[in-house]
C-alpha atoms as a PDB file:
ATOM      1  CA  MET A   1       6.461  18.159 -19.165  1.00  0.00           C
ATOM      2  CA  SER A   2       4.575  15.630 -21.185  1.00  0.00           C
ATOM      3  CA  GLU A   3       5.699  12.446 -19.609  1.00  0.00           C
ATOM      4  CA  LEU A   4       2.646  11.957 -17.432  1.00  0.00           C
ATOM      5  CA  ALA A   5       0.316  13.429 -19.836  1.00  0.00           C
ATOM      6  CA  GLY A   6      -3.270  11.816 -19.891  1.00  0.00           C
ATOM      7  CA  ARG A   7      -2.593  10.252 -16.408  1.00  0.00           C
ATOM      8  CA  THR A   8      -4.695  11.416 -13.419  1.00  0.00           C
ATOM      9  CA  PHE A   9      -3.153  11.378  -9.881  1.00  0.00           C
ATOM     10  CA  LEU A  10      -5.246  11.962  -6.606  1.00  0.00           C
ATOM     11  CA  VAL A  11      -3.164  12.999  -3.661  1.00  0.00           C
ATOM     12  CA  THR A  12      -4.542  13.124  -0.102  1.00  0.00           C
ATOM     13  CA  GLY A  13      -2.987  15.917   1.880  1.00  0.00           C
ATOM     14  CA  GLY A  14      -1.528  17.469  -1.333  1.00  0.00           C
ATOM     15  CA  ASN A  15      -1.978  20.810   0.156  1.00  0.00           C
ATOM     16  CA  THR A  16       1.208  20.805   2.147  1.00  0.00           C
ATOM     17  CA  GLY A  17       4.361  18.955   3.159  1.00  0.00           C
ATOM     18  CA  ILE A  18       5.113  15.476   1.478  1.00  0.00           C
ATOM     19  CA  GLY A  19       1.926  15.751  -0.301  1.00  0.00           C
ATOM     20  CA  LEU A  20       2.518  19.025  -1.899  1.00  0.00           C
ATOM     21  CA  ALA A  21       5.789  18.129  -3.062  1.00  0.00           C
ATOM     22  CA  THR A  22       4.214  14.918  -4.510  1.00  0.00           C
ATOM     23  CA  ALA A  23       1.413  16.658  -6.092  1.00  0.00           C
ATOM     24  CA  THR A  24       3.647  19.502  -7.568  1.00  0.00           C
ATOM     25  CA  ALA A  25       6.371  17.060  -9.056  1.00  0.00           C
ATOM     26  CA  LEU A  26       3.365  15.119 -10.657  1.00  0.00           C
ATOM     27  CA  ALA A  27       2.036  18.324 -12.044  1.00  0.00           C
ATOM     28  CA  GLY A  28       5.337  19.383 -13.230  1.00  0.00           C
ATOM     29  CA  ARG A  29       5.607  16.090 -15.239  1.00  0.00           C
ATOM     30  CA  GLY A  30       2.321  16.660 -16.864  1.00  0.00           C
ATOM     31  CA  GLY A  31       0.013  14.821 -14.866  1.00  0.00           C
ATOM     32  CA  THR A  32      -3.750  15.762 -13.843  1.00  0.00           C
ATOM     33  CA  VAL A  33      -3.591  16.175 -10.278  1.00  0.00           C
ATOM     34  CA  PHE A  34      -6.568  16.198  -7.794  1.00  0.00           C
ATOM     35  CA  VAL A  35      -5.411  17.943  -4.455  1.00  0.00           C
ATOM     36  CA  ALA A  36      -7.596  16.554  -1.509  1.00  0.00           C
ATOM     37  CA  CYS A  37      -7.667  18.006   1.790  1.00  0.00           C
ATOM     38  CA  ARG A  38     -10.125  18.907   4.315  1.00  0.00           C
ATOM     39  CA  SER A  39      -9.853  22.922   4.062  1.00  0.00           C
ATOM     40  CA  ALA A  40     -11.096  24.601   0.906  1.00  0.00           C
ATOM     41  CA  ALA A  41      -9.186  27.491   1.182  1.00  0.00           C
ATOM     42  CA  LYS A  42      -5.690  25.548   1.799  1.00  0.00           C
ATOM     43  CA  GLY A  43      -6.591  23.226  -0.910  1.00  0.00           C
ATOM     44  CA  GLN A  44      -7.208  26.108  -3.262  1.00  0.00           C
ATOM     45  CA  ALA A  45      -4.095  27.968  -2.444  1.00  0.00           C
ATOM     46  CA  ALA A  46      -2.129  24.650  -3.276  1.00  0.00           C
ATOM     47  CA  VAL A  47      -3.810  24.465  -6.649  1.00  0.00           C
ATOM     48  CA  THR A  48      -3.049  27.939  -7.382  1.00  0.00           C
ATOM     49  CA  GLN A  49       0.529  27.460  -6.107  1.00  0.00           C
ATOM     50  CA  ILE A  50       1.021  24.195  -8.284  1.00  0.00           C
ATOM     51  CA  THR A  51      -0.370  25.841 -11.251  1.00  0.00           C
ATOM     52  CA  ALA A  52       2.000  28.796 -11.099  1.00  0.00           C
ATOM     53  CA  GLU A  53       4.998  26.836 -10.366  1.00  0.00           C
ATOM     54  CA  THR A  54       4.571  24.171 -13.214  1.00  0.00           C
ATOM     55  CA  GLY A  55       2.488  25.887 -15.605  1.00  0.00           C
ATOM     56  CA  ASN A  56       0.024  22.946 -15.350  1.00  0.00           C
ATOM     57  CA  GLU A  57      -3.575  24.251 -15.365  1.00  0.00           C
ATOM     58  CA  ASP A  58      -5.124  20.559 -15.035  1.00  0.00           C
ATOM     59  CA  ILE A  59      -5.112  20.956 -11.117  1.00  0.00           C
ATOM     60  CA  HIS A  60      -7.928  20.362  -9.010  1.00  0.00           C
ATOM     61  CA  PHE A  61      -9.038  20.717  -5.416  1.00  0.00           C
ATOM     62  CA  LEU A  62     -11.410  17.786  -3.799  1.00  0.00           C
ATOM     63  CA  GLN A  63     -12.729  18.502  -0.363  1.00  0.00           C
ATOM     64  CA  LEU A  64     -11.916  15.564   1.837  1.00  0.00           C
ATOM     65  CA  ASP A  65     -12.229  15.009   5.566  1.00  0.00           C
ATOM     66  CA  LEU A  66     -10.479  11.610   6.488  1.00  0.00           C
ATOM     67  CA  ALA A  67     -11.808  11.897  10.083  1.00  0.00           C
ATOM     68  CA  ASP A  68     -15.324  11.599   8.932  1.00  0.00           C
ATOM     69  CA  LEU A  69     -16.479   8.521   7.082  1.00  0.00           C
ATOM     70  CA  ALA A  70     -19.622  10.048   5.386  1.00  0.00           C
ATOM     71  CA  ALA A  71     -17.463  13.003   4.412  1.00  0.00           C
ATOM     72  CA  VAL A  72     -14.869  10.370   2.864  1.00  0.00           C
ATOM     73  CA  LYS A  73     -17.714   8.829   0.888  1.00  0.00           C
ATOM     74  CA  SER A  74     -19.063  12.039  -0.275  1.00  0.00           C
ATOM     75  CA  ALA A  75     -15.518  12.944  -1.610  1.00  0.00           C
ATOM     76  CA  ALA A  76     -15.100   9.805  -3.607  1.00  0.00           C
ATOM     77  CA  GLN A  77     -18.463  10.228  -5.033  1.00  0.00           C
ATOM     78  CA  SER A  78     -17.700  13.695  -6.246  1.00  0.00           C
ATOM     79  CA  PHE A  79     -14.778  12.265  -7.866  1.00  0.00           C
ATOM     80  CA  LEU A  80     -16.387   9.380  -9.451  1.00  0.00           C
ATOM     81  CA  ASP A  81     -19.245  11.835 -10.749  1.00  0.00           C
ATOM     82  CA  LEU A  82     -16.491  13.416 -12.746  1.00  0.00           C
ATOM     83  CA  ASP A  83     -16.502  10.134 -14.862  1.00  0.00           C
ATOM     84  CA  ARG A  84     -12.663  10.580 -15.060  1.00  0.00           C
ATOM     85  CA  PRO A  85     -10.103   7.855 -15.030  1.00  0.00           C
ATOM     86  CA  LEU A  86      -7.924   7.484 -11.938  1.00  0.00           C
ATOM     87  CA  HIS A  87      -4.282   5.881 -12.619  1.00  0.00           C
ATOM     88  CA  VAL A  88      -2.748   6.694  -9.115  1.00  0.00           C
ATOM     89  CA  LEU A  89      -4.369   7.260  -5.806  1.00  0.00           C
ATOM     90  CA  VAL A  90      -1.711   8.385  -3.166  1.00  0.00           C
ATOM     91  CA  ASN A  91      -2.718   8.121   0.189  1.00  0.00           C
ATOM     92  CA  ASN A  92      -0.339  10.674   1.733  1.00  0.00           C
ATOM     93  CA  ALA A  93      -2.299  12.381   4.592  1.00  0.00           C
ATOM     94  CA  GLY A  94      -1.745  11.730   8.245  1.00  0.00           C
ATOM     95  CA  VAL A  95      -1.828  12.924  11.567  1.00  0.00           C
ATOM     96  CA  ALA A  96       0.746  12.447  14.373  1.00  0.00           C
ATOM     97  CA  GLY A  97       0.802  13.524  17.821  1.00  0.00           C
ATOM     98  CA  GLN A  98      -2.725  14.483  18.177  1.00  0.00           C
ATOM     99  CA  ARG A  99      -5.333  12.924  20.644  1.00  0.00           C
ATOM    100  CA  GLY A 100      -8.805  12.199  20.253  1.00  0.00           C
ATOM    101  CA  LEU A 101     -11.469  10.678  18.173  1.00  0.00           C
ATOM    102  CA  THR A 102     -12.885  10.821  14.763  1.00  0.00           C
ATOM    103  CA  VAL A 103     -16.462  11.747  13.876  1.00  0.00           C
ATOM    104  CA  ASP A 104     -17.396   8.097  14.126  1.00  0.00           C
ATOM    105  CA  GLY A 105     -15.644   7.170  17.349  1.00  0.00           C
ATOM    106  CA  PHE A 106     -12.275   5.744  16.423  1.00  0.00           C
ATOM    107  CA  GLU A 107      -9.003   6.517  17.928  1.00  0.00           C
ATOM    108  CA  LEU A 108      -7.840   9.656  15.977  1.00  0.00           C
ATOM    109  CA  MET A 109      -4.823   8.614  14.238  1.00  0.00           C
ATOM    110  CA  PHE A 110      -6.243   5.050  13.366  1.00  0.00           C
ATOM    111  CA  GLY A 111      -9.333   6.810  12.124  1.00  0.00           C
ATOM    112  CA  VAL A 112      -7.523   9.341   9.722  1.00  0.00           C
ATOM    113  CA  ASN A 113      -4.207   7.514   8.888  1.00  0.00           C
ATOM    114  CA  HIS A 114      -5.777   3.819   8.080  1.00  0.00           C
ATOM    115  CA  LEU A 115      -9.575   3.847   8.316  1.00  0.00           C
ATOM    116  CA  GLY A 116     -10.486   7.217   6.121  1.00  0.00           C
ATOM    117  CA  HIS A 117      -7.824   5.947   3.552  1.00  0.00           C
ATOM    118  CA  PHE A 118      -9.154   2.584   3.500  1.00  0.00           C
ATOM    119  CA  ALA A 119     -12.826   3.984   2.778  1.00  0.00           C
ATOM    120  CA  LEU A 120     -11.503   6.235   0.111  1.00  0.00           C
ATOM    121  CA  THR A 121      -9.478   3.503  -1.512  1.00  0.00           C
ATOM    122  CA  THR A 122     -12.237   1.039  -1.400  1.00  0.00           C
ATOM    123  CA  ALA A 123     -14.695   3.566  -2.472  1.00  0.00           C
ATOM    124  CA  LEU A 124     -12.648   4.197  -5.724  1.00  0.00           C
ATOM    125  CA  LEU A 125     -11.756   0.904  -6.318  1.00  0.00           C
ATOM    126  CA  ASP A 126     -13.901  -0.108  -9.065  1.00  0.00           C
ATOM    127  CA  ARG A 127     -12.674   3.040 -10.746  1.00  0.00           C
ATOM    128  CA  LEU A 128      -9.196   1.979 -10.550  1.00  0.00           C
ATOM    129  CA  LYS A 129      -9.767  -1.259 -11.842  1.00  0.00           C
ATOM    130  CA  ALA A 130     -11.744   0.147 -14.911  1.00  0.00           C
ATOM    131  CA  THR A 131      -8.917   2.435 -15.572  1.00  0.00           C
ATOM    132  CA  GLY A 132      -6.383  -0.451 -15.584  1.00  0.00           C
ATOM    133  CA  GLY A 133      -2.562  -0.377 -14.891  1.00  0.00           C
ATOM    134  CA  SER A 134      -3.475   1.908 -11.817  1.00  0.00           C
ATOM    135  CA  ARG A 135      -1.717   2.123  -8.470  1.00  0.00           C
ATOM    136  CA  VAL A 136      -2.455   2.899  -5.005  1.00  0.00           C
ATOM    137  CA  VAL A 137       0.534   4.367  -3.095  1.00  0.00           C
ATOM    138  CA  THR A 138      -0.055   4.493   0.813  1.00  0.00           C
ATOM    139  CA  VAL A 139       2.559   6.647   2.940  1.00  0.00           C
ATOM    140  CA  SER A 140       3.372   4.602   6.041  1.00  0.00           C
ATOM    141  CA  SER A 141       6.334   5.038   8.296  1.00  0.00           C
ATOM    142  CA  ASP A 142       9.320   3.024   9.828  1.00  0.00           C
ATOM    143  CA  ALA A 143       7.209   4.037  13.117  1.00  0.00           C
ATOM    144  CA  HIS A 144       5.413   0.807  12.049  1.00  0.00           C
ATOM    145  CA  PHE A 145       8.086  -1.186  13.359  1.00  0.00           C
ATOM    146  CA  GLN A 146       7.440  -0.094  16.993  1.00  0.00           C
ATOM    147  CA  ALA A 147       3.882  -1.203  17.110  1.00  0.00           C
ATOM    148  CA  LYS A 148       3.266  -4.604  19.281  1.00  0.00           C
ATOM    149  CA  GLY A 149       0.224  -5.386  17.290  1.00  0.00           C
ATOM    150  CA  ILE A 150      -3.365  -3.865  16.653  1.00  0.00           C
ATOM    151  CA  ASP A 151      -5.664  -3.927  19.732  1.00  0.00           C
ATOM    152  CA  PHE A 152      -8.960  -3.674  17.954  1.00  0.00           C
ATOM    153  CA  GLU A 153     -10.762  -2.744  20.942  1.00  0.00           C
ATOM    154  CA  ALA A 154      -8.320   0.251  21.772  1.00  0.00           C
ATOM    155  CA  VAL A 155      -8.972   1.633  18.503  1.00  0.00           C
ATOM    156  CA  ARG A 156     -12.666   2.380  19.356  1.00  0.00           C
ATOM    157  CA  HIS A 157     -11.146   4.571  22.238  1.00  0.00           C
ATOM    158  CA  ARG A 158      -9.841   7.952  22.561  1.00  0.00           C
ATOM    159  CA  THR A 159      -5.879   8.131  22.234  1.00  0.00           C
ATOM    160  CA  ARG A 160      -4.575   7.352  25.550  1.00  0.00           C
ATOM    161  CA  ALA A 161      -0.817   7.861  25.379  1.00  0.00           C
ATOM    162  CA  ILE A 162       0.469  11.358  26.272  1.00  0.00           C
ATOM    163  CA  THR A 163       2.556  11.672  23.098  1.00  0.00           C
ATOM    164  CA  GLY A 164       0.278   9.538  20.824  1.00  0.00           C
ATOM    165  CA  MET A 165       3.231   7.770  19.524  1.00  0.00           C
ATOM    166  CA  PRO A 166       2.208   4.190  20.301  1.00  0.00           C
ATOM    167  CA  GLU A 167      -1.283   5.037  18.336  1.00  0.00           C
ATOM    168  CA  TYR A 168       0.696   6.501  15.382  1.00  0.00           C
ATOM    169  CA  ALA A 169       2.823   3.284  15.249  1.00  0.00           C
ATOM    170  CA  VAL A 170      -0.180   1.171  15.251  1.00  0.00           C
ATOM    171  CA  SER A 171      -1.991   3.251  12.470  1.00  0.00           C
ATOM    172  CA  LYS A 172       1.260   3.359  10.306  1.00  0.00           C
ATOM    173  CA  LEU A 173       1.250  -0.756  10.950  1.00  0.00           C
ATOM    174  CA  ALA A 174      -2.126  -0.700   9.610  1.00  0.00           C
ATOM    175  CA  ASN A 175      -1.205   1.462   6.291  1.00  0.00           C
ATOM    176  CA  VAL A 176       1.367  -1.658   5.723  1.00  0.00           C
ATOM    177  CA  LEU A 177      -1.325  -4.229   6.419  1.00  0.00           C
ATOM    178  CA  PHE A 178      -3.629  -2.581   4.258  1.00  0.00           C
ATOM    179  CA  SER A 179      -1.171  -2.299   1.375  1.00  0.00           C
ATOM    180  CA  GLN A 180      -0.442  -5.761   1.240  1.00  0.00           C
ATOM    181  CA  GLU A 181      -3.912  -6.901   1.622  1.00  0.00           C
ATOM    182  CA  LEU A 182      -5.016  -4.984  -1.124  1.00  0.00           C
ATOM    183  CA  ALA A 183      -2.340  -6.076  -3.440  1.00  0.00           C
ATOM    184  CA  ARG A 184      -3.826  -9.778  -2.699  1.00  0.00           C
ATOM    185  CA  ARG A 185      -7.106  -8.846  -3.190  1.00  0.00           C
ATOM    186  CA  THR A 186      -6.594  -7.054  -6.679  1.00  0.00           C
ATOM    187  CA  GLU A 187      -4.041  -9.471  -8.159  1.00  0.00           C
ATOM    188  CA  ASP A 188      -4.421  -9.461 -11.868  1.00  0.00           C
ATOM    189  CA  GLN A 189      -7.272  -6.799 -11.677  1.00  0.00           C
ATOM    190  CA  GLY A 190      -5.321  -4.018 -12.996  1.00  0.00           C
ATOM    191  CA  VAL A 191      -4.265  -2.497  -9.812  1.00  0.00           C
ATOM    192  CA  THR A 192      -0.967  -2.651  -7.945  1.00  0.00           C
ATOM    193  CA  SER A 193      -0.333  -1.227  -4.297  1.00  0.00           C
ATOM    194  CA  TYR A 194       2.595  -0.082  -2.698  1.00  0.00           C
ATOM    195  CA  VAL A 195       3.483   1.374   0.657  1.00  0.00           C
ATOM    196  CA  LEU A 196       6.578   3.291   1.788  1.00  0.00           C
ATOM    197  CA  HIS A 197       8.528   5.074   4.491  1.00  0.00           C
ATOM    198  CA  PRO A 198       9.446   8.576   3.087  1.00  0.00           C
ATOM    199  CA  GLY A 199      12.201   9.314   5.632  1.00  0.00           C
ATOM    200  CA  VAL A 200      12.187  11.646   8.492  1.00  0.00           C
ATOM    201  CA  VAL A 201      10.919  14.773   7.010  1.00  0.00           C
ATOM    202  CA  ALA A 202      10.659  18.263   7.920  1.00  0.00           C
ATOM    203  CA  SER A 203       7.024  18.573   7.204  1.00  0.00           C
ATOM    204  CA  ASP A 204       4.167  20.193   9.046  1.00  0.00           C
ATOM    205  CA  ILE A 205       3.629  16.894  10.832  1.00  0.00           C
ATOM    206  CA  TRP A 206       5.791  18.404  13.497  1.00  0.00           C
ATOM    207  CA  ARG A 207       4.112  21.557  13.732  1.00  0.00           C
ATOM    208  CA  ARG A 208       2.575  21.252  17.309  1.00  0.00           C
ATOM    209  CA  VAL A 209       6.437  20.960  18.486  1.00  0.00           C
ATOM    210  CA  PRO A 210       7.293  24.088  20.336  1.00  0.00           C
ATOM    211  CA  TRP A 211       9.589  26.772  18.769  1.00  0.00           C
ATOM    212  CA  PRO A 212      12.677  26.721  18.835  1.00  0.00           C
ATOM    213  CA  ALA A 213      12.617  23.034  19.801  1.00  0.00           C
ATOM    214  CA  ARG A 214      11.037  22.332  16.428  1.00  0.00           C
ATOM    215  CA  ALA A 215      13.817  24.182  14.651  1.00  0.00           C
ATOM    216  CA  LEU A 216      16.420  22.004  16.225  1.00  0.00           C
ATOM    217  CA  LEU A 217      14.387  18.807  15.780  1.00  0.00           C
ATOM    218  CA  THR A 218      14.155  19.399  12.155  1.00  0.00           C
ATOM    219  CA  ARG A 219      17.083  20.932  11.043  1.00  0.00           C
ATOM    220  CA  ARG A 220      18.826  17.491   9.912  1.00  0.00           C
ATOM    221  CA  MET A 221      15.624  16.030   8.512  1.00  0.00           C
ATOM    222  CA  LEU A 222      14.829  15.807   4.862  1.00  0.00           C
ATOM    223  CA  THR A 223      13.307  18.305   3.173  1.00  0.00           C
ATOM    224  CA  THR A 224       9.478  17.560   1.807  1.00  0.00           C
ATOM    225  CA  GLU A 225      10.951  17.576  -1.949  1.00  0.00           C
ATOM    226  CA  GLN A 226      13.176  14.836  -0.750  1.00  0.00           C
ATOM    227  CA  GLY A 227      10.895  12.989   1.390  1.00  0.00           C
ATOM    228  CA  ALA A 228       8.382  12.764  -1.796  1.00  0.00           C
ATOM    229  CA  GLN A 229      10.921  10.821  -3.851  1.00  0.00           C
ATOM    230  CA  THR A 230      10.047   7.440  -2.928  1.00  0.00           C
ATOM    231  CA  SER A 231       6.193   8.163  -3.091  1.00  0.00           C
ATOM    232  CA  LEU A 232       7.085   9.424  -6.786  1.00  0.00           C
ATOM    233  CA  LEU A 233       8.882   6.091  -7.387  1.00  0.00           C
ATOM    234  CA  CYS A 234       6.059   4.088  -6.312  1.00  0.00           C
ATOM    235  CA  ALA A 235       3.607   6.193  -8.164  1.00  0.00           C
ATOM    236  CA  THR A 236       5.248   6.219 -11.607  1.00  0.00           C
ATOM    237  CA  SER A 237       8.238   3.890 -11.826  1.00  0.00           C
ATOM    238  CA  ALA A 238       7.675   1.298 -14.714  1.00  0.00           C
ATOM    239  CA  GLY A 239      10.148  -0.895 -12.975  1.00  0.00           C
ATOM    240  CA  LEU A 240       7.794  -1.563 -10.033  1.00  0.00           C
ATOM    241  CA  ALA A 241       4.799  -2.770 -12.142  1.00  0.00           C
ATOM    242  CA  GLU A 242       5.310  -6.176 -10.856  1.00  0.00           C
ATOM    243  CA  ASP A 243       6.180  -5.633  -7.400  1.00  0.00           C
ATOM    244  CA  SER A 244       2.615  -5.037  -5.868  1.00  0.00           C
ATOM    245  CA  GLY A 245       2.347  -5.536  -2.046  1.00  0.00           C
ATOM    246  CA  ARG A 246       5.768  -4.543  -1.280  1.00  0.00           C
ATOM    247  CA  TYR A 247       7.112  -2.057   1.286  1.00  0.00           C
ATOM    248  CA  TYR A 248       9.836   0.821   0.211  1.00  0.00           C
ATOM    249  CA  GLU A 249      12.249   3.013   1.911  1.00  0.00           C
ATOM    250  CA  ASN A 250      14.795   5.258   0.405  1.00  0.00           C
ATOM    251  CA  GLY A 251      13.776   3.970  -3.145  1.00  0.00           C
ATOM    252  CA  GLN A 252      14.430   0.609  -2.291  1.00  0.00           C
ATOM    253  CA  GLN A 253      12.351  -2.506  -1.236  1.00  0.00           C
ATOM    254  CA  LYS A 254      12.496  -3.534   2.444  1.00  0.00           C
ATOM    255  CA  GLU A 255      11.046  -5.883   4.662  1.00  0.00           C
ATOM    256  CA  PRO A 256       8.487  -4.715   6.890  1.00  0.00           C
ATOM    257  CA  SER A 257       7.668  -5.808  10.265  1.00  0.00           C
ATOM    258  CA  GLN A 258       7.193  -9.178  11.263  1.00  0.00           C
ATOM    259  CA  LEU A 259       3.946  -8.307  12.379  1.00  0.00           C
ATOM    260  CA  ALA A 260       2.776  -7.619   8.950  1.00  0.00           C
ATOM    261  CA  THR A 261       1.351 -10.998   8.272  1.00  0.00           C
ATOM    262  CA  PRO A 262      -1.453 -12.116   5.709  1.00  0.00           C
ATOM    263  CA  GLU A 263      -3.559 -13.289   8.971  1.00  0.00           C
ATOM    264  CA  LEU A 264      -3.494  -9.837  10.642  1.00  0.00           C
ATOM    265  CA  ALA A 265      -3.805  -8.189   7.434  1.00  0.00           C
ATOM    266  CA  GLY A 266      -7.109 -10.272   6.509  1.00  0.00           C
ATOM    267  CA  GLU A 267      -8.530  -9.748  10.139  1.00  0.00           C
ATOM    268  CA  LEU A 268      -8.007  -5.746   9.702  1.00  0.00           C
ATOM    269  CA  TRP A 269      -9.541  -5.768   6.424  1.00  0.00           C
ATOM    270  CA  SER A 270     -12.473  -7.758   7.492  1.00  0.00           C
ATOM    271  CA  ARG A 271     -13.142  -5.288  10.344  1.00  0.00           C
ATOM    272  CA  SER A 272     -12.264  -2.132   8.498  1.00  0.00           C
ATOM    273  CA  GLU A 273     -15.018  -3.453   5.901  1.00  0.00           C
ATOM    274  CA  SER A 274     -17.502  -3.738   8.655  1.00  0.00           C
ATOM    275  CA  TRP A 275     -16.723  -0.229  10.381  1.00  0.00           C
ATOM    276  CA  THR A 276     -16.774   1.731   6.799  1.00  0.00           C
ATOM    277  CA  GLY A 277     -20.012   0.037   5.852  1.00  0.00           C
ATOM    278  CA  PRO A 278     -21.480  -0.705   2.126  1.00  0.00           C
END
């Protein structure tokens, strides 16, 4: 219970699925945990559940809507105003199979899965650097291998595919590129960056698939607790301290898509910076 005592973790989407399993495990090992999500009711319920399961009372809710950049900046400022250290930011939240636009006019999955997390991370980056020995862990997917690149014009328009899967793949490629570029930009600055595929997990991401098809689809998938294991490894393992910018799957380093190049990562970062503003 004392292993992670004195360390502060912020988990986006920590109210459900892999995020809840990750937050619960960190709390169970003594960490201070902030559960960041859009719904206050669901976030507070998660805080209550985690506290009851672990006995750790240093669990907190942070209001965060990744589909609204102004709300993201407000959430980051709310955390900064607490004047706490931040040892690990887990960019876990995500959407799949949903179509639409964010508040700021970006394709929904790109806007939430990548751009919202980009804005949150960069807003908290000085605090991460000041804390020292800190980490940014970003949950991607092996779906990123299906992306054929990033059409920077298309991400400014509503989801086009009926299934949304091509757009989802692009957002997950963006996660990989972001994590790699973050590692390059924070080298020797006290921050390391990791990106991972959690496995195919029976989480709430499949909630829009109708029953009983959903039951058939998910019955052979990993549990959320199993799916959280690689996130926890990247967030806490001392053995990974020198491995910034790497991609992980099943607890092991793996080469990401060949499209994950420094050139594309640099372009994505530059455009994301201009889109999210000062």
